[in-house]
Amino acid sequence: ISKHDLGEVYANMVARLCDLERSYNFVNKTRGFPKVCKKRPAELDHWVRDGRGRGAPPVVSNVSQFVTTWNDWWSELQPIWRRGKDGLLQEEYGDNWELLYAPGANGMLGPVACLYWWGVAVLGEDESSVEANGPVAVWTEAVKDVTWVLEGLI
């Protein structure tokens, strides 16, 4: 999740993931997130089955499909208090993060890894080589949201 430079916003998210895992004393629980109705991205399934980085990293070949799957899955993982009347996620801290308490490889590493593959797909290998337009802006907002959640979990 760090081979390519995806910019400061991404690096900040990875730093918050490290802070979170440090706060968990680097415990690696086998239990992950609760089962949800929406299926997680296929790239994440492939990566987990392949030993989380022991094989070739997933490649997001259809960004629009990935974004739809990601948004549905990520939204469904969130505590109910994050959902606004319009169904969109709100950046307003609630009282309980228990749904997202999953230390180790089966927790927040998955969403962060998804954002890495998505970022490589829309930015290429170097953030400075692409203008921040449509697909990049959507990715950036997703990275910021995951960072916000990581900060809430810490």
PDB file of N, CA and C in Angstrom, residues 16-65:
ATOM      1  N   ARG A  16      -2.332   7.592   9.692  1.00  0.00           N
ATOM      2  CA  ARG A  16      -3.408   7.393  10.669  1.00  0.00           C
ATOM      3  C   ARG A  16      -3.690   5.902  10.860  1.00  0.00           C
ATOM      4  N   LEU A  17      -3.591   5.100   9.791  1.00  0.00           N
ATOM      5  CA  LEU A  17      -3.753   3.652   9.934  1.00  0.00           C
ATOM      6  C   LEU A  17      -2.682   3.096  10.872  1.00  0.00           C
ATOM      7  N   CYS A  18      -1.454   3.546  10.708  1.00  0.00           N
ATOM      8  CA  CYS A  18      -0.361   3.107  11.591  1.00  0.00           C
ATOM      9  C   CYS A  18      -0.633   3.526  13.032  1.00  0.00           C
ATOM     10  N   ASP A  19      -1.127   4.752  13.216  1.00  0.00           N
ATOM     11  CA  ASP A  19      -1.472   5.219  14.564  1.00  0.00           C
ATOM     12  C   ASP A  19      -2.560   4.347  15.180  1.00  0.00           C
ATOM     13  N   LEU A  20      -3.559   3.998  14.379  1.00  0.00           N
ATOM     14  CA  LEU A  20      -4.651   3.155  14.873  1.00  0.00           C
ATOM     15  C   LEU A  20      -4.130   1.793  15.294  1.00  0.00           C
ATOM     16  N   GLU A  21      -3.351   1.165  14.435  1.00  0.00           N
ATOM     17  CA  GLU A  21      -2.832  -0.167  14.770  1.00  0.00           C
ATOM     18  C   GLU A  21      -1.909  -0.103  15.988  1.00  0.00           C
ATOM     19  N   ARG A  22      -1.173   0.978  16.119  1.00  0.00           N
ATOM     20  CA  ARG A  22      -0.337   1.167  17.314  1.00  0.00           C
ATOM     21  C   ARG A  22      -1.220   1.253  18.552  1.00  0.00           C
ATOM     22  N   SER A  23      -2.353   1.964  18.452  1.00  0.00           N
ATOM     23  CA  SER A  23      -3.269   2.083  19.594  1.00  0.00           C
ATOM     24  C   SER A  23      -3.872   0.732  19.966  1.00  0.00           C
ATOM     25  N   TYR A  24      -3.933  -0.189  19.004  1.00  0.00           N
ATOM     26  CA  TYR A  24      -4.400  -1.558  19.250  1.00  0.00           C
ATOM     27  C   TYR A  24      -3.254  -2.464  19.707  1.00  0.00           C
ATOM     28  N   ASN A  25      -2.064  -1.890  19.904  1.00  0.00           N
ATOM     29  CA  ASN A  25      -0.861  -2.670  20.242  1.00  0.00           C
ATOM     30  C   ASN A  25      -0.558  -3.727  19.184  1.00  0.00           C
ATOM     31  N   PHE A  26      -0.881  -3.420  17.954  1.00  0.00           N
ATOM     32  CA  PHE A  26      -0.600  -4.278  16.798  1.00  0.00           C
ATOM     33  C   PHE A  26      -1.183  -5.685  16.947  1.00  0.00           C
ATOM     34  N   VAL A  27      -2.317  -5.775  17.639  1.00  0.00           N
ATOM     35  CA  VAL A  27      -3.035  -7.044  17.766  1.00  0.00           C
ATOM     36  C   VAL A  27      -3.621  -7.386  16.402  1.00  0.00           C
ATOM     37  N   ASN A  28      -3.602  -8.643  16.041  1.00  0.00           N
ATOM     38  CA  ASN A  28      -4.164  -9.076  14.760  1.00  0.00           C
ATOM     39  C   ASN A  28      -5.291 -10.065  15.024  1.00  0.00           C
ATOM     40  N   LYS A  29      -6.494  -9.545  15.192  1.00  0.00           N
ATOM     41  CA  LYS A  29      -7.665 -10.389  15.442  1.00  0.00           C
ATOM     42  C   LYS A  29      -8.094 -11.079  14.151  1.00  0.00           C
ATOM     43  N   THR A  30      -8.628 -12.264  14.294  1.00  0.00           N
ATOM     44  CA  THR A  30      -9.129 -12.963  13.110  1.00  0.00           C
ATOM     45  C   THR A  30     -10.494 -12.429  12.698  1.00  0.00           C
ATOM     46  N   ARG A  31     -11.212 -11.823  13.626  1.00  0.00           N
ATOM     47  CA  ARG A  31     -12.530 -11.265  13.319  1.00  0.00           C
ATOM     48  C   ARG A  31     -12.354  -9.937  12.598  1.00  0.00           C
ATOM     49  N   GLY A  32     -13.066  -9.797  11.502  1.00  0.00           N
ATOM     50  CA  GLY A  32     -13.029  -8.548  10.758  1.00  0.00           C
ATOM     51  C   GLY A  32     -14.305  -7.763  10.974  1.00  0.00           C
ATOM     52  N   PHE A  33     -14.684  -7.015   9.981  1.00  0.00           N
ATOM     53  CA  PHE A  33     -15.911  -6.238  10.045  1.00  0.00           C
ATOM     54  C   PHE A  33     -17.109  -7.174  10.039  1.00  0.00           C
ATOM     55  N   PRO A  34     -18.248  -6.710  10.560  1.00  0.00           N
ATOM     56  CA  PRO A  34     -19.448  -7.543  10.500  1.00  0.00           C
ATOM     57  C   PRO A  34     -19.860  -7.779   9.049  1.00  0.00           C
ATOM     58  N   LYS A  35     -20.548  -8.868   8.835  1.00  0.00           N
ATOM     59  CA  LYS A  35     -21.050  -9.155   7.488  1.00  0.00           C
ATOM     60  C   LYS A  35     -22.063  -8.086   7.102  1.00  0.00           C
ATOM     61  N   VAL A  36     -21.952  -7.625   5.895  1.00  0.00           N
ATOM     62  CA  VAL A  36     -22.885  -6.627   5.382  1.00  0.00           C
ATOM     63  C   VAL A  36     -23.512  -7.167   4.104  1.00  0.00           C
ATOM     64  N   CYS A  37     -24.618  -6.576   3.722  1.00  0.00           N
ATOM     65  CA  CYS A  37     -25.316  -7.038   2.517  1.00  0.00           C
ATOM     66  C   CYS A  37     -24.540  -6.724   1.246  1.00  0.00           C
ATOM     67  N   LYS A  38     -23.910  -5.567   1.228  1.00  0.00           N
ATOM     68  CA  LYS A  38     -23.181  -5.153   0.028  1.00  0.00           C
ATOM     69  C   LYS A  38     -21.848  -5.875  -0.035  1.00  0.00           C
ATOM     70  N   LYS A  39     -21.540  -6.393  -1.185  1.00  0.00           N
ATOM     71  CA  LYS A  39     -20.296  -7.123  -1.367  1.00  0.00           C
ATOM     72  C   LYS A  39     -19.114  -6.167  -1.471  1.00  0.00           C
ATOM     73  N   ARG A  40     -18.028  -6.537  -0.815  1.00  0.00           N
ATOM     74  CA  ARG A  40     -16.824  -5.711  -0.899  1.00  0.00           C
ATOM     75  C   ARG A  40     -16.221  -5.841  -2.297  1.00  0.00           C
ATOM     76  N   PRO A  41     -15.347  -4.910  -2.661  1.00  0.00           N
ATOM     77  CA  PRO A  41     -14.746  -4.970  -4.002  1.00  0.00           C
ATOM     78  C   PRO A  41     -14.050  -6.310  -4.264  1.00  0.00           C
ATOM     79  N   ALA A  42     -14.208  -6.816  -5.473  1.00  0.00           N
ATOM     80  CA  ALA A  42     -13.612  -8.102  -5.859  1.00  0.00           C
ATOM     81  C   ALA A  42     -12.098  -8.078  -5.710  1.00  0.00           C
ATOM     82  N   GLU A  43     -11.498  -6.916  -5.931  1.00  0.00           N
ATOM     83  CA  GLU A  43     -10.047  -6.789  -5.801  1.00  0.00           C
ATOM     84  C   GLU A  43      -9.599  -7.089  -4.373  1.00  0.00           C
ATOM     85  N   LEU A  44     -10.413  -6.697  -3.400  1.00  0.00           N
ATOM     86  CA  LEU A  44     -10.088  -6.975  -2.001  1.00  0.00           C
ATOM     87  C   LEU A  44     -10.214  -8.467  -1.717  1.00  0.00           C
ATOM     88  N   ASP A  45     -11.258  -9.099  -2.232  1.00  0.00           N
ATOM     89  CA  ASP A  45     -11.392 -10.556  -2.081  1.00  0.00           C
ATOM     90  C   ASP A  45     -10.170 -11.272  -2.643  1.00  0.00           C
ATOM     91  N   HIS A  46      -9.760 -10.872  -3.835  1.00  0.00           N
ATOM     92  CA  HIS A  46      -8.593 -11.484  -4.487  1.00  0.00           C
ATOM     93  C   HIS A  46      -7.341 -11.298  -3.632  1.00  0.00           C
ATOM     94  N   TRP A  47      -7.135 -10.104  -3.143  1.00  0.00           N
ATOM     95  CA  TRP A  47      -5.946  -9.785  -2.345  1.00  0.00           C
ATOM     96  C   TRP A  47      -5.903 -10.606  -1.058  1.00  0.00           C
ATOM     97  N   VAL A  48      -7.044 -10.738  -0.389  1.00  0.00           N
ATOM     98  CA  VAL A  48      -7.115 -11.520   0.851  1.00  0.00           C
ATOM     99  C   VAL A  48      -6.838 -12.989   0.556  1.00  0.00           C
ATOM    100  N   ARG A  49      -7.477 -13.533  -0.473  1.00  0.00           N
ATOM    101  CA  ARG A  49      -7.248 -14.943  -0.840  1.00  0.00           C
ATOM    102  C   ARG A  49      -5.806 -15.200  -1.240  1.00  0.00           C
ATOM    103  N   ASP A  50      -5.153 -14.176  -1.787  1.00  0.00           N
ATOM    104  CA  ASP A  50      -3.775 -14.319  -2.266  1.00  0.00           C
ATOM    105  C   ASP A  50      -2.744 -14.018  -1.175  1.00  0.00           C
ATOM    106  N   GLY A  51      -3.184 -13.914   0.067  1.00  0.00           N
ATOM    107  CA  GLY A  51      -2.253 -13.730   1.165  1.00  0.00           C
ATOM    108  C   GLY A  51      -1.877 -12.295   1.457  1.00  0.00           C
ATOM    109  N   ARG A  52      -2.697 -11.348   1.049  1.00  0.00           N
ATOM    110  CA  ARG A  52      -2.486  -9.922   1.324  1.00  0.00           C
ATOM    111  C   ARG A  52      -1.097  -9.448   0.929  1.00  0.00           C
ATOM    112  N   GLY A  53      -0.827  -9.499  -0.327  1.00  0.00           N
ATOM    113  CA  GLY A  53       0.424  -8.931  -0.820  1.00  0.00           C
ATOM    114  C   GLY A  53       1.490  -9.941  -1.173  1.00  0.00           C
ATOM    115  N   ARG A  54       1.190 -11.204  -1.024  1.00  0.00           N
ATOM    116  CA  ARG A  54       2.193 -12.213  -1.368  1.00  0.00           C
ATOM    117  C   ARG A  54       2.262 -12.458  -2.870  1.00  0.00           C
ATOM    118  N   GLY A  55       1.201 -12.115  -3.570  1.00  0.00           N
ATOM    119  CA  GLY A  55       1.178 -12.258  -5.023  1.00  0.00           C
ATOM    120  C   GLY A  55       1.158 -10.887  -5.676  1.00  0.00           C
ATOM    121  N   ALA A  56       0.820 -10.876  -6.939  1.00  0.00           N
ATOM    122  CA  ALA A  56       0.715  -9.605  -7.665  1.00  0.00           C
ATOM    123  C   ALA A  56      -0.428  -8.780  -7.079  1.00  0.00           C
ATOM    124  N   PRO A  57      -0.241  -7.479  -6.938  1.00  0.00           N
ATOM    125  CA  PRO A  57      -1.313  -6.644  -6.387  1.00  0.00           C
ATOM    126  C   PRO A  57      -2.484  -6.550  -7.359  1.00  0.00           C
ATOM    127  N   PRO A  58      -3.685  -6.392  -6.834  1.00  0.00           N
ATOM    128  CA  PRO A  58      -4.842  -6.223  -7.710  1.00  0.00           C
ATOM    129  C   PRO A  58      -4.712  -4.961  -8.562  1.00  0.00           C
ATOM    130  N   VAL A  59      -5.328  -5.007  -9.714  1.00  0.00           N
ATOM    131  CA  VAL A  59      -5.365  -3.857 -10.614  1.00  0.00           C
ATOM    132  C   VAL A  59      -6.832  -3.502 -10.830  1.00  0.00           C
ATOM    133  N   VAL A  60      -7.168  -2.248 -10.629  1.00  0.00           N
ATOM    134  CA  VAL A  60      -8.531  -1.780 -10.869  1.00  0.00           C
ATOM    135  C   VAL A  60      -8.625  -1.440 -12.347  1.00  0.00           C
ATOM    136  N   SER A  61      -9.291  -2.295 -13.102  1.00  0.00           N
ATOM    137  CA  SER A  61      -9.392  -2.083 -14.546  1.00  0.00           C
ATOM    138  C   SER A  61     -10.652  -1.312 -14.935  1.00  0.00           C
ATOM    139  N   ASN A  62     -11.690  -1.396 -14.125  1.00  0.00           N
ATOM    140  CA  ASN A  62     -12.927  -0.669 -14.389  1.00  0.00           C
ATOM    141  C   ASN A  62     -13.186   0.253 -13.195  1.00  0.00           C
ATOM    142  N   VAL A  63     -12.682   1.473 -13.291  1.00  0.00           N
ATOM    143  CA  VAL A  63     -12.741   2.399 -12.158  1.00  0.00           C
ATOM    144  C   VAL A  63     -14.179   2.711 -11.768  1.00  0.00           C
ATOM    145  N   SER A  64     -15.054   2.964 -12.725  1.00  0.00           N
ATOM    146  CA  SER A  64     -16.427   3.341 -12.372  1.00  0.00           C
ATOM    147  C   SER A  64     -17.139   2.213 -11.629  1.00  0.00           C
ATOM    148  N   GLN A  65     -16.940   0.984 -12.049  1.00  0.00           N
ATOM    149  CA  GLN A  65     -17.539  -0.156 -11.343  1.00  0.00           C
ATOM    150  C   GLN A  65     -16.937  -0.289  -9.943  1.00  0.00           C
TER     151      GLN A  65
END
